[in-house]
PDB file of C-alpha atoms in Angstrom:
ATOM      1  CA  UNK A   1     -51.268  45.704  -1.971  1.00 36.00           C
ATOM      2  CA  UNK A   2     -47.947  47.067  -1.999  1.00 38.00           C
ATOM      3  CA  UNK A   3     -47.537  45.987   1.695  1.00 45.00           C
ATOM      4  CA  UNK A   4     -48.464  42.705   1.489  1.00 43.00           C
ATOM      5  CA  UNK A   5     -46.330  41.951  -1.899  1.00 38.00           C
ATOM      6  CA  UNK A   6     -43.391  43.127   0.991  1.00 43.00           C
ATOM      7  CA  UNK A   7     -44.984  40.514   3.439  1.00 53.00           C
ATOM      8  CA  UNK A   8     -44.414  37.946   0.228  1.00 41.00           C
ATOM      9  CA  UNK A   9     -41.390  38.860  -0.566  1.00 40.00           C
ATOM     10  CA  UNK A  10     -40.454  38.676   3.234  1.00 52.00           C
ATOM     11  CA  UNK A  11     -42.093  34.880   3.591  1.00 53.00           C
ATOM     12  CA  UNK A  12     -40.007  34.305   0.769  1.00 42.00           C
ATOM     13  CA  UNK A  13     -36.788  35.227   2.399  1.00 50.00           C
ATOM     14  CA  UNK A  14     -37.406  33.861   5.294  1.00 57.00           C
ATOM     15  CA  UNK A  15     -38.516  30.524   3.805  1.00 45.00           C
ATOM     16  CA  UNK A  16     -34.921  30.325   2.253  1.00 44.00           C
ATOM     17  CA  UNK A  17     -33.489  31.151   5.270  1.00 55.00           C
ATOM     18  CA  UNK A  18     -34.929  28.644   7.012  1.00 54.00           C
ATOM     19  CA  UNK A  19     -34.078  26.348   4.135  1.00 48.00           C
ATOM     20  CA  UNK A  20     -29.945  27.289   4.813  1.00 51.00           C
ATOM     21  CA  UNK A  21     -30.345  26.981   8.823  1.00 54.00           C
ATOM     22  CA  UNK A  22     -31.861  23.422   8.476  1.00 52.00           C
ATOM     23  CA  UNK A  23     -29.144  22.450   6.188  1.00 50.00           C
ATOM     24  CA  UNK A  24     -26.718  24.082   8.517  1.00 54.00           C
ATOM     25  CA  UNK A  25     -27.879  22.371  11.652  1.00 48.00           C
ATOM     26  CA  UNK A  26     -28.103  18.939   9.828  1.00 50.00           C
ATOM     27  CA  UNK A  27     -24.355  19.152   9.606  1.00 59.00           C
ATOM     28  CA  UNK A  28     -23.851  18.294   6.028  1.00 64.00           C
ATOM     29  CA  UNK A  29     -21.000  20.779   5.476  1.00 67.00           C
ATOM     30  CA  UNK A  30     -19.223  19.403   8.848  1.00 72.00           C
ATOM     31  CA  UNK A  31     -19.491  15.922   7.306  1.00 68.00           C
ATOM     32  CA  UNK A  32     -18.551  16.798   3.758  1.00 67.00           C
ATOM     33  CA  UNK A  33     -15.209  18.108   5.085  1.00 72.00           C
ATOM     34  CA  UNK A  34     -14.424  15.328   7.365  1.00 78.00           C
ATOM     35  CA  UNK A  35     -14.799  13.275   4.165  1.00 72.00           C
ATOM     36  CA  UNK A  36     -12.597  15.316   2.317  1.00 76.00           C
ATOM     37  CA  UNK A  37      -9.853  15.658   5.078  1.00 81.00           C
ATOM     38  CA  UNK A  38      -9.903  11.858   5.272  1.00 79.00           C
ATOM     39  CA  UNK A  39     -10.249  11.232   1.219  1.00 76.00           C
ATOM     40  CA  UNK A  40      -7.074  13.432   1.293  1.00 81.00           C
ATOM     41  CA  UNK A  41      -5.045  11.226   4.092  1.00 82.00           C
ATOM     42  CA  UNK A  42      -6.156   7.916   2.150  1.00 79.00           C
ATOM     43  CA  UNK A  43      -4.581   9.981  -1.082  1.00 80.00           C
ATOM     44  CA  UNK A  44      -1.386  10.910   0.675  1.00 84.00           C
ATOM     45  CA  UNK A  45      -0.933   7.549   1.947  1.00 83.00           C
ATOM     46  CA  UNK A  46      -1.655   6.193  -1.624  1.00 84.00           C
ATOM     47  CA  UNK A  47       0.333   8.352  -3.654  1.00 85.00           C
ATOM     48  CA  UNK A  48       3.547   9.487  -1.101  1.00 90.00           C
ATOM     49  CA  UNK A  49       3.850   6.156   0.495  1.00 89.00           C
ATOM     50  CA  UNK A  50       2.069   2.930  -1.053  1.00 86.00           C
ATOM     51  CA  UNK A  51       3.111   3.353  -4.337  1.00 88.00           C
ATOM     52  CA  UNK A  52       6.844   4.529  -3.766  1.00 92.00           C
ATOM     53  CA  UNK A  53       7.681   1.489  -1.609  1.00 93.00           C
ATOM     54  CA  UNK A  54       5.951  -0.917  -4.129  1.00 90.00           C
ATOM     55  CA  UNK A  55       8.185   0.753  -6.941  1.00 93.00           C
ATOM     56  CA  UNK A  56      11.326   0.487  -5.094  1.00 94.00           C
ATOM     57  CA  UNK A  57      10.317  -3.394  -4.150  1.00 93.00           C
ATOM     58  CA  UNK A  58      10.025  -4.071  -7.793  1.00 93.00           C
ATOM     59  CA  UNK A  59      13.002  -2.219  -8.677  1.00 95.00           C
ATOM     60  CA  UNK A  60      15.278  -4.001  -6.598  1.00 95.00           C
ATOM     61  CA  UNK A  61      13.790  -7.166  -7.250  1.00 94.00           C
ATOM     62  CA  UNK A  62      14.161  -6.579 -11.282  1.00 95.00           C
ATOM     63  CA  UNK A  63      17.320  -4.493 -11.253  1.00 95.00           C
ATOM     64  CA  UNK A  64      19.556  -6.455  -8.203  1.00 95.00           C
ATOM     65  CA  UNK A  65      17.788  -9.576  -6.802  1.00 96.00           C
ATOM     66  CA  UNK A  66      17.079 -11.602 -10.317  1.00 95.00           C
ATOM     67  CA  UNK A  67      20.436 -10.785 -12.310  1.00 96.00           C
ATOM     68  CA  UNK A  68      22.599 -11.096  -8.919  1.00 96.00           C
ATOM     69  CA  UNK A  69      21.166 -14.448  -8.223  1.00 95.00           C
ATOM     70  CA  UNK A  70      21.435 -15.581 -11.397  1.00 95.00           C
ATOM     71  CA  UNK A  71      25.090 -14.627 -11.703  1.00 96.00           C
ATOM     72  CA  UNK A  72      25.763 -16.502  -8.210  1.00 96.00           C
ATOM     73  CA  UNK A  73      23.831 -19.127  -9.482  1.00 94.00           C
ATOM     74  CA  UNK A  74      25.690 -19.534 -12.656  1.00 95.00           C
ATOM     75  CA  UNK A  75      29.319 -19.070 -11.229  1.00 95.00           C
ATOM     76  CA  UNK A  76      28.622 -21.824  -8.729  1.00 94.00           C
ATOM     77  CA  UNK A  77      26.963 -24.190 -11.699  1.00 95.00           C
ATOM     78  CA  UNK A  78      30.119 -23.738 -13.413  1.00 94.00           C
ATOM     79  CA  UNK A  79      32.610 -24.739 -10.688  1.00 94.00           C
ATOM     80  CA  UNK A  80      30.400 -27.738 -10.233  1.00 94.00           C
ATOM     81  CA  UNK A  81      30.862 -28.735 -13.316  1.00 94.00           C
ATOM     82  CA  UNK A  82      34.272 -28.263 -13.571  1.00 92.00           C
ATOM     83  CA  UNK A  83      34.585 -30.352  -9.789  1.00 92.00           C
ATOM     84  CA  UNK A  84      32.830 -33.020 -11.293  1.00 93.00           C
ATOM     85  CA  UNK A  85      34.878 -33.317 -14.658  1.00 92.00           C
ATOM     86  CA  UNK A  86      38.199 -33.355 -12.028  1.00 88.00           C
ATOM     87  CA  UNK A  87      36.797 -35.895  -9.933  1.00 91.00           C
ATOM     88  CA  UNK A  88      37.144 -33.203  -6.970  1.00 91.00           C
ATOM     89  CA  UNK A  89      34.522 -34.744  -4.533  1.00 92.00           C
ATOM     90  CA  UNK A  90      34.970 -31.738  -2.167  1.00 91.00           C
ATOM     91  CA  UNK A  91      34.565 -29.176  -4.502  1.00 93.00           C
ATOM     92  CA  UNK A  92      31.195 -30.892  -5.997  1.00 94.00           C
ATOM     93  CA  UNK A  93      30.039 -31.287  -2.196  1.00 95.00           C
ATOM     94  CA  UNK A  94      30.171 -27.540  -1.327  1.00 95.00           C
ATOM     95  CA  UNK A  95      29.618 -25.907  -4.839  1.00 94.00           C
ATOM     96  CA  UNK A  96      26.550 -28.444  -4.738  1.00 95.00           C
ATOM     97  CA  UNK A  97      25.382 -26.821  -1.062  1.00 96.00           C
ATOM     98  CA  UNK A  98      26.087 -23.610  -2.082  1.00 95.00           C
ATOM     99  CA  UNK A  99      23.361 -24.053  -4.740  1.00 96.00           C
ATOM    100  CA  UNK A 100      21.103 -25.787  -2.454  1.00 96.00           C
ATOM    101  CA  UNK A 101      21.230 -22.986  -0.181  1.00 97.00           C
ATOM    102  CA  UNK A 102      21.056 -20.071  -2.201  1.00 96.00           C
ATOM    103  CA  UNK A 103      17.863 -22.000  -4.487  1.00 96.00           C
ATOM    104  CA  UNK A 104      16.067 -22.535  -1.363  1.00 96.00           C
ATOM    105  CA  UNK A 105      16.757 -18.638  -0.074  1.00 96.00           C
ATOM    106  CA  UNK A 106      15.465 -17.412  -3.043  1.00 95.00           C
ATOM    107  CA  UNK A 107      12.553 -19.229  -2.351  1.00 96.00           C
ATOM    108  CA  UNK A 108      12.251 -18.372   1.154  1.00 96.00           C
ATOM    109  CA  UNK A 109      12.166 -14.843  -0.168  1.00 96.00           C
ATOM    110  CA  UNK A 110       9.827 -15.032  -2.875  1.00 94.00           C
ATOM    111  CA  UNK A 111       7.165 -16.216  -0.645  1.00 95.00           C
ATOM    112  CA  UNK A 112       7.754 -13.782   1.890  1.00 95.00           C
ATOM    113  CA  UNK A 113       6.945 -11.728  -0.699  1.00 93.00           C
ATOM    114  CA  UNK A 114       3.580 -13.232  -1.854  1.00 92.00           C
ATOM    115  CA  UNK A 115       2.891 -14.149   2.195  1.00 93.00           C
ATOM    116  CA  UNK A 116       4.721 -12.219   4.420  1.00 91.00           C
ATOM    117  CA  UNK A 117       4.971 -14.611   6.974  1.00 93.00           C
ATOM    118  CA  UNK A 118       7.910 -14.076   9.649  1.00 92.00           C
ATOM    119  CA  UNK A 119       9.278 -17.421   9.237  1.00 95.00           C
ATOM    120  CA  UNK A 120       9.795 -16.919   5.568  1.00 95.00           C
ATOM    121  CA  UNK A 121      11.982 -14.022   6.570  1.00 95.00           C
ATOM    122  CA  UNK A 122      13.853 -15.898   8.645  1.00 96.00           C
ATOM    123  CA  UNK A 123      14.562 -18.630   6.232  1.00 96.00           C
ATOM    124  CA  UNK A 124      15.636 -17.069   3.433  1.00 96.00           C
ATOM    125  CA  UNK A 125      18.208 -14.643   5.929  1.00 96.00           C
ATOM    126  CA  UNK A 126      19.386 -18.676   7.252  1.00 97.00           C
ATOM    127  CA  UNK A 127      19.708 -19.980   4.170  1.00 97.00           C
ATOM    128  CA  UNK A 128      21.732 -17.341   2.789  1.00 97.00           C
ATOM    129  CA  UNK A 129      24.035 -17.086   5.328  1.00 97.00           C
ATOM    130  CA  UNK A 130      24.658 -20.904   4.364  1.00 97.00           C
ATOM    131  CA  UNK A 131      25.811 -20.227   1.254  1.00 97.00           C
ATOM    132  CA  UNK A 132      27.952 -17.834   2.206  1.00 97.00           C
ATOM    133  CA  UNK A 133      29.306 -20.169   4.499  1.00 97.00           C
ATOM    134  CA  UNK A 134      29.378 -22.951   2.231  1.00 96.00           C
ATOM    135  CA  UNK A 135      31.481 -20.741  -0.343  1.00 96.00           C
ATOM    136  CA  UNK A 136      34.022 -19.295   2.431  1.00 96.00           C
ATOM    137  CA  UNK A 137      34.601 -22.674   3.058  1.00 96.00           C
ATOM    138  CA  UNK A 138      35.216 -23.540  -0.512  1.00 94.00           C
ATOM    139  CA  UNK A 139      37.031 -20.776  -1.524  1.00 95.00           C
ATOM    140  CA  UNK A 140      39.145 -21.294   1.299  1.00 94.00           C
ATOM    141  CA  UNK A 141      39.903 -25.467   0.241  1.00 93.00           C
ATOM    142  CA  UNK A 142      40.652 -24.690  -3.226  1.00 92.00           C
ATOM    143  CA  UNK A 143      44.140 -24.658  -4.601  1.00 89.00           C
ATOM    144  CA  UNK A 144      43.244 -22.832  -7.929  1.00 90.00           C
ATOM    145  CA  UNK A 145      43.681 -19.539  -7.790  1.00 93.00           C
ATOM    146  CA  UNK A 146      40.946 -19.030 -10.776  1.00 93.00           C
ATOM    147  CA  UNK A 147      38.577 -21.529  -8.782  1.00 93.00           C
ATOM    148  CA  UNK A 148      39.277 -18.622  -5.812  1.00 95.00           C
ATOM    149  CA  UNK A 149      38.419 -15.425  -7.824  1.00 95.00           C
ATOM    150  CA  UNK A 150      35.717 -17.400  -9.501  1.00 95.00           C
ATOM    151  CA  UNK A 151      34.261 -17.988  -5.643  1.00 96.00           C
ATOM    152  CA  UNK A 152      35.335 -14.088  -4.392  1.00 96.00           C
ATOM    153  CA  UNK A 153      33.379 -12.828  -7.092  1.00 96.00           C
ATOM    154  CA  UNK A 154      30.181 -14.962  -6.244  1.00 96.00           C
ATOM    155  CA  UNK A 155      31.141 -14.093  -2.340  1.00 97.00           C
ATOM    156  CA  UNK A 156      31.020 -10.095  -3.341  1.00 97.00           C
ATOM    157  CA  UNK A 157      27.637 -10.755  -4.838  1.00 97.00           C
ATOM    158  CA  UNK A 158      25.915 -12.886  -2.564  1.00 97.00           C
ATOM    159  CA  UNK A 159      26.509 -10.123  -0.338  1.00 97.00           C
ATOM    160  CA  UNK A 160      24.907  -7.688  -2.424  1.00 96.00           C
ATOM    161  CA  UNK A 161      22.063  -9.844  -2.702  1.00 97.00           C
ATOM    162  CA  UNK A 162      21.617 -10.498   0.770  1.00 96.00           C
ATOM    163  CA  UNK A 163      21.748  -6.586   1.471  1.00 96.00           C
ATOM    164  CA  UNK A 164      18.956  -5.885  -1.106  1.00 96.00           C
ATOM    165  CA  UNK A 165      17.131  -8.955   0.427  1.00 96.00           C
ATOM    166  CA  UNK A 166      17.264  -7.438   3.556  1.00 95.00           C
ATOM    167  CA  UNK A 167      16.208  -3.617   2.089  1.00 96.00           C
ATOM    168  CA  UNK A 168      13.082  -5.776   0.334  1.00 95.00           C
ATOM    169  CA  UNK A 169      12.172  -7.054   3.839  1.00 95.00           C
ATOM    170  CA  UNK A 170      11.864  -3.418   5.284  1.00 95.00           C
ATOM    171  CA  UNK A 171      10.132  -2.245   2.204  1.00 95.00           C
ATOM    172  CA  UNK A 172       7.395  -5.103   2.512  1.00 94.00           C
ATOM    173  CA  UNK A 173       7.475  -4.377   6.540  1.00 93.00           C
ATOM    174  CA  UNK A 174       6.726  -0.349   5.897  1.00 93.00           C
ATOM    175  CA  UNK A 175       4.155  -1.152   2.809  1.00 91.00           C
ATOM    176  CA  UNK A 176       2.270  -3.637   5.141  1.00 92.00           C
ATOM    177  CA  UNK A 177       1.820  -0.831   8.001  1.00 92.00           C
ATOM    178  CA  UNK A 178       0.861   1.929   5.293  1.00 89.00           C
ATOM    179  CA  UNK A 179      -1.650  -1.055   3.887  1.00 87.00           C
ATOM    180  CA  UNK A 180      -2.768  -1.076   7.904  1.00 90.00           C
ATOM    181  CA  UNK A 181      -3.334   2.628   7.912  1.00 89.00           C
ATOM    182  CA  UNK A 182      -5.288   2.600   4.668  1.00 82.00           C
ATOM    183  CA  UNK A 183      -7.557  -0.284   6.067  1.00 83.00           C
ATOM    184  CA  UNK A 184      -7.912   2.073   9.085  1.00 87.00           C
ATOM    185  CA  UNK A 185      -9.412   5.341   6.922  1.00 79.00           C
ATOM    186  CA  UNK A 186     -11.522   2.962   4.742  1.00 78.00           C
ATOM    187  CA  UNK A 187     -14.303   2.497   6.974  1.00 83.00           C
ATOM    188  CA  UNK A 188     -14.090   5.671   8.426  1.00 83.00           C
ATOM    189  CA  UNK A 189     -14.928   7.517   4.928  1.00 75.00           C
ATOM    190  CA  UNK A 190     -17.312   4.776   4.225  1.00 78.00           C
ATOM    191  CA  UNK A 191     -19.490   5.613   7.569  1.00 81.00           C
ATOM    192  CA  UNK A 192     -19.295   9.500   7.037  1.00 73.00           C
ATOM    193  CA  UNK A 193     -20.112   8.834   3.454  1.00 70.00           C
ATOM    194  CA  UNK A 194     -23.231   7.254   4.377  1.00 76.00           C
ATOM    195  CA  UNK A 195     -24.081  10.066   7.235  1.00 75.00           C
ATOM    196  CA  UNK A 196     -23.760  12.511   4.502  1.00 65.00           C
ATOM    197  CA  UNK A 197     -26.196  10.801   2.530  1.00 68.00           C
ATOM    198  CA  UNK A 198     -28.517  10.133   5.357  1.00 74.00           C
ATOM    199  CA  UNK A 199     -28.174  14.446   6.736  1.00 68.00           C
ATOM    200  CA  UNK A 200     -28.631  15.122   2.647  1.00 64.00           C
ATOM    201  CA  UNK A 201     -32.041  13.234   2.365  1.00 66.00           C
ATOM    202  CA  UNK A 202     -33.282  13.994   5.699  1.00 67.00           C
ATOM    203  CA  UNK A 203     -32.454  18.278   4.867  1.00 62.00           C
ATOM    204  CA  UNK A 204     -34.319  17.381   1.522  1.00 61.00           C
ATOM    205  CA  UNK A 205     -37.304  16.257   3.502  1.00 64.00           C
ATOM    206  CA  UNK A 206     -37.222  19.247   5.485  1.00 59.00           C
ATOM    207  CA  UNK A 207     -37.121  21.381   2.594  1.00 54.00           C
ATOM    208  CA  UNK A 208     -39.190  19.775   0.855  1.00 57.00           C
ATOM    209  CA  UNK A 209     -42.001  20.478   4.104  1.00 59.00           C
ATOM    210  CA  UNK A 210     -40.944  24.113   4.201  1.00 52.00           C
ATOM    211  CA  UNK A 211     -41.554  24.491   0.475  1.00 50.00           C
ATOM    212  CA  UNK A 212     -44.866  23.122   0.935  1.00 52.00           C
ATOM    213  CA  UNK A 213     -45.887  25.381   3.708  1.00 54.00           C
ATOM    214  CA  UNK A 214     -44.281  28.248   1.779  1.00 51.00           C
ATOM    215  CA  UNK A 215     -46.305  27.501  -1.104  1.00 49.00           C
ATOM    216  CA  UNK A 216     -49.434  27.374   0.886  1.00 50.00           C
ATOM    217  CA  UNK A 217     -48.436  30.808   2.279  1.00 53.00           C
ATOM    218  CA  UNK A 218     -47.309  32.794  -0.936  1.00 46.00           C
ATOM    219  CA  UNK A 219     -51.056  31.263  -2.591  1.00 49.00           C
ATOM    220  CA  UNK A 220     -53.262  32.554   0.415  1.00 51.00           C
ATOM    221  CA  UNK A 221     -51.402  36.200  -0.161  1.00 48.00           C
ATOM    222  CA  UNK A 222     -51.839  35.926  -3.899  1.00 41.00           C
ATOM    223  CA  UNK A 223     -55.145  35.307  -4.107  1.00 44.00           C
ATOM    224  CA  UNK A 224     -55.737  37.694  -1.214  1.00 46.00           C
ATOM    225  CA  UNK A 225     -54.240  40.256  -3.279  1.00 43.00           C
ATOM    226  CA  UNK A 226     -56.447  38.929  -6.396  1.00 42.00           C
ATOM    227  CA  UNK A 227     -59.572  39.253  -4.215  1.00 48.00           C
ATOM    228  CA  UNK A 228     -58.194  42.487  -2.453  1.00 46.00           C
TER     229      UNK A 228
END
């Protein structure tokens, strides 16, 4: 008796055994780290990258783009109007341009942002650059020296404005290739994901079998030893 309760006991074992090799050989522990190693690249590129370049694209939109084109904007409005009160046809001609130009770069830029189409990009660098023409010209017409520091000032911003609408451009240009890399990893987890799933079930099945014929085993020795 005592012999073949060490034959059960060694079935046993070797039954689990078996159990570990088959999960072994299916690979599930290769495939569960390839899905972390990639869960942790689509994390990195997330967290380190993504989100850092969306933050700094809102902050320079919020914090130098809106009140620096507003300023511009207003400084220009009020030269117009001051033009038009004088009767100064030249003045109303170019302050009236220099809005035109810097209205439709802002637009230019704020659908690059939603669309980031090249030709946006392109437009809103043109049409900035004619407004700072526009005002160099103006500035440089004028005979009133308050007209002049009125248009230096709006000069001195425009420029700042152009430089962060430049900085946005690279920001959207680096977001859209760390977008491209996350697009990359997403089908690649998805695929192992599902090859850990189908390795899973298929060791399950073959455990499942083993149990059976393990079962079978450990009730012939029982009831041998019963009978015995």
């Amino acid at each position: 008796v005592g012999q073949q309760a060490k034959q059960l006991d060694e079935q046993l074992q070797a039954a689990l055994q078996l159990a570990q090799q088959r999960l072994s050989l299916a690979g599930s522990q290769r495939l569960l780290a390839e899905v972390g190693k990639l869960r942790e690249q689509y994390s990195r590129l997330f967290r380190d990258q993504l989100l850092p370049l969306s933050e700094q694209r809102e902050q320079l939109l919020a914090n130098t783009l809106a009140p620096t084109g507003l300023a511009i904007e207003k400084t220009l409005s009020a030269l117009l109007e001051g033009a038009q009160q004088d009767f100064n046809l030249d003045a109303v001609f170019y302050a009236s341009a220099g809005i035109r130009h810097l209205l439709l770069g802002t637009q230019s830029l704020y659908r690059f942002l939603q669309e980031n189409k090249p030709e946006q990009a392109q437009a809103f660098r043109r049409e900035l650059e004619s407004a700072q023409s526009t005002l160099e010209v103006l500035r440089d017409r004028t005979s009133s020296e308050s007209s002049k520091a009125k248009l230096n000032e709006a000069l001195n911003n425009l420029s700042k404005y152009q430089a962060a609408a430049n900085q946005v451009e690279q920001l959207v240009g680096r977001r859209n290739q760390t977008l491209a890399q996350i697009d990359l990893l997403e089908p690649q987890i998805a695929d192992q994901l599902s090859q850990l799933q189908q390795t899973i079930e298929q060791a399950m099945d073959q455990a499942a079998t083993a149990a059976d014929a393990t079962v079978l085993q450990v009730n012939q020795l029982f009831w041998g030893l019963v009978l015995a």
